[in-house]
Short mmCIF file of C-alpha atoms in Angstrom, two decimals:
data_model
loop_
_atom_site.label_atom_id
_atom_site.label_comp_id
_atom_site.label_asym_id
_atom_site.label_seq_id
_atom_site.Cartn_x
_atom_site.Cartn_y
_atom_site.Cartn_z
CA MET A 1 0.00 0.00 0.00
CA VAL A 2 1.14 3.54 -0.74
CA GLN A 3 1.95 5.94 2.10
CA SER A 4 -0.10 9.14 1.94
CA LEU A 5 1.55 12.57 1.99
CA ASN A 6 -1.20 14.10 4.10
CA THR A 7 -1.43 14.03 7.87
CA LYS A 8 -4.86 15.70 7.87
CA VAL A 9 -7.39 15.09 5.09
CA ASP A 10 -9.89 17.82 4.17
CA LEU A 11 -11.74 16.09 1.34
CA VAL A 12 -12.00 12.65 -0.25
CA ILE A 13 -14.18 12.38 -3.36
CA LYS A 14 -14.59 10.14 -6.39
CA GLY A 15 -12.74 11.46 -9.39
CA ASN A 16 -10.96 10.76 -12.65
CA SER A 17 -7.40 11.31 -13.76
CA HIS A 18 -7.01 12.34 -17.39
CA LEU A 19 -3.35 11.45 -17.77
CA GLY A 20 -3.34 9.36 -20.94
CA LEU A 21 -6.33 7.04 -20.61
CA THR A 22 -8.94 7.93 -18.00
CA ASP A 23 -8.37 6.33 -14.61
CA TYR A 24 -11.17 6.15 -12.04
CA GLY A 25 -10.39 6.51 -8.37
CA GLN A 26 -10.36 8.71 -5.30
CA ILE A 27 -9.14 12.31 -5.05
CA MET A 28 -7.76 13.35 -1.69
CA VAL A 29 -7.05 16.96 -0.68
CA GLY A 30 -5.09 17.38 2.52
CA ASP A 31 -2.67 19.57 4.40
CA LYS A 32 0.47 18.40 2.57
CA GLY A 33 -0.75 17.92 -1.01
CA PHE A 34 -3.18 16.72 -3.68
CA GLU A 35 -3.44 12.96 -4.19
CA PHE A 36 -5.18 10.63 -6.64
CA TYR A 37 -5.44 6.87 -6.04
CA ASP A 38 -6.69 4.50 -8.74
CA ASP A 39 -9.47 2.08 -7.73
CA ARG A 40 -8.28 -0.81 -9.88
CA ASN A 41 -4.49 -0.61 -9.67
CA VAL A 42 -2.97 0.16 -6.27
CA ARG A 43 0.37 1.11 -7.83
CA ASN A 44 -1.24 3.77 -10.03
CA TYR A 45 -1.31 6.95 -7.95
CA ILE A 46 -0.43 10.64 -8.24
CA GLN A 47 0.87 12.68 -5.30
CA ILE A 48 1.50 16.40 -5.76
CA PRO A 49 2.80 18.41 -2.78
CA TRP A 50 1.47 21.95 -2.40
CA ALA A 51 4.99 23.38 -2.69
CA GLU A 52 5.21 21.87 -6.19
CA VAL A 53 1.89 23.32 -7.47
CA ASP A 54 2.43 26.40 -9.64
CA THR A 55 -1.14 27.11 -10.82
CA VAL A 56 -4.54 25.45 -10.91
CA VAL A 57 -6.19 25.79 -14.33
CA VAL A 58 -9.99 25.45 -14.29
CA SER A 59 -12.14 24.82 -17.36
CA VAL A 60 -15.32 26.85 -16.84
CA MET A 61 -18.45 26.49 -18.98
CA PHE A 62 -21.76 28.39 -18.95
CA LYS A 63 -20.45 31.24 -16.77
CA GLY A 64 -19.40 28.99 -13.91
CA ARG A 65 -22.44 26.73 -13.78
CA TRP A 66 -20.43 23.72 -15.00
CA ILE A 67 -16.78 22.87 -14.40
CA PRO A 68 -15.92 19.78 -16.48
CA ARG A 69 -12.28 19.49 -15.40
CA TYR A 70 -9.39 21.19 -13.69
CA ALA A 71 -5.65 20.76 -13.96
CA LEU A 72 -2.76 21.25 -11.59
CA LYS A 73 0.30 22.74 -13.28
CA THR A 74 3.46 21.84 -11.41
CA LYS A 75 6.77 23.66 -11.40
CA LYS A 76 8.73 20.75 -12.91
CA ASN A 77 6.52 17.98 -14.31
CA GLY A 78 3.79 19.70 -16.34
CA MET A 79 0.01 19.48 -16.15
CA TYR A 80 -2.15 16.87 -14.44
CA ALA A 81 -5.84 17.01 -15.43
CA PHE A 82 -8.63 15.75 -13.18
CA SER A 83 -12.40 15.74 -13.00
CA SER A 84 -14.63 14.87 -10.07
CA LYS A 85 -18.19 14.48 -8.92
CA ASP A 86 -18.32 17.91 -7.23
CA PRO A 87 -15.50 20.05 -8.64
CA LYS A 88 -16.50 23.20 -6.74
CA ARG A 89 -15.98 21.42 -3.41
CA VAL A 90 -12.55 20.24 -4.57
CA LEU A 91 -11.54 23.72 -5.72
CA ARG A 92 -12.70 25.23 -2.43
CA ALA A 93 -10.55 22.71 -0.58
CA ILE A 94 -7.58 23.46 -2.84
CA ARG A 95 -8.06 27.21 -2.27
CA LYS A 96 -7.04 26.75 1.38
CA TYR A 97 -3.53 25.72 0.31
CA VAL A 98 -3.03 27.48 -3.05
CA LYS A 99 -3.29 31.27 -3.26
CA PRO A 100 -6.51 32.37 -4.99
CA ASP A 101 -4.54 34.35 -7.60
CA LYS A 102 -2.89 31.07 -8.66
CA ILE A 103 -6.30 29.56 -9.54
CA VAL A 104 -7.05 30.68 -13.11
CA ARG A 105 -9.59 30.00 -15.85
CA SER A 106 -8.46 28.12 -18.91
CA LEU A 107 -8.76 29.66 -22.35
CA THR A 108 -12.03 29.20 -24.20
CA PHE A 109 -12.22 27.53 -27.60
CA PHE A 110 -12.49 30.87 -29.39
CA GLN A 111 -9.57 32.37 -27.45
CA VAL A 112 -7.40 29.46 -28.56
CA LEU A 113 -8.45 29.99 -32.19
CA LYS A 114 -7.83 33.73 -31.94
CA ARG A 115 -4.39 33.11 -30.51
CA ALA A 116 -3.56 30.64 -33.29
CA PHE A 117 -4.52 33.02 -36.09
CA LYS A 118 -3.14 36.16 -34.50
CA GLY A 119 0.43 34.95 -34.13
CA LYS A 120 3.07 36.18 -31.73
CA ASN A 121 4.78 38.88 -33.81
CA GLN A 122 2.01 40.16 -36.04
CA ASP A 123 2.97 43.78 -35.32
CA ASN A 124 6.28 43.26 -37.13
CA TYR A 125 4.46 42.13 -40.30
CA LEU A 126 2.14 45.13 -40.36
CA LYS A 127 4.95 47.72 -40.41
#
């Protein structure tokens, strides 16, 4: 069995990890970090300490009525995407340990398209 990072657990909820194929399991938010444990494979787990979390990126739809998924961007290892039964409860629990200015909305579909067509140095081409 895997040893947990947390000494005090704030929230345990059913959730999914979207790292490659979708894994179903339990999401645990505690005083030392964010953890995901797979239901089927005991050796498949993700532990992210709060000191390693850079930002939390939240996908928001319908003006905040629906949050399909959220991702934790770490300082070294990239993005880890998750979804859960009640994402607002999870984000409220995360907000205790991550500064609120580090919790950001993801880009919308149209913002991504606009960014792709606009380009980085378009001003240089116009002159």
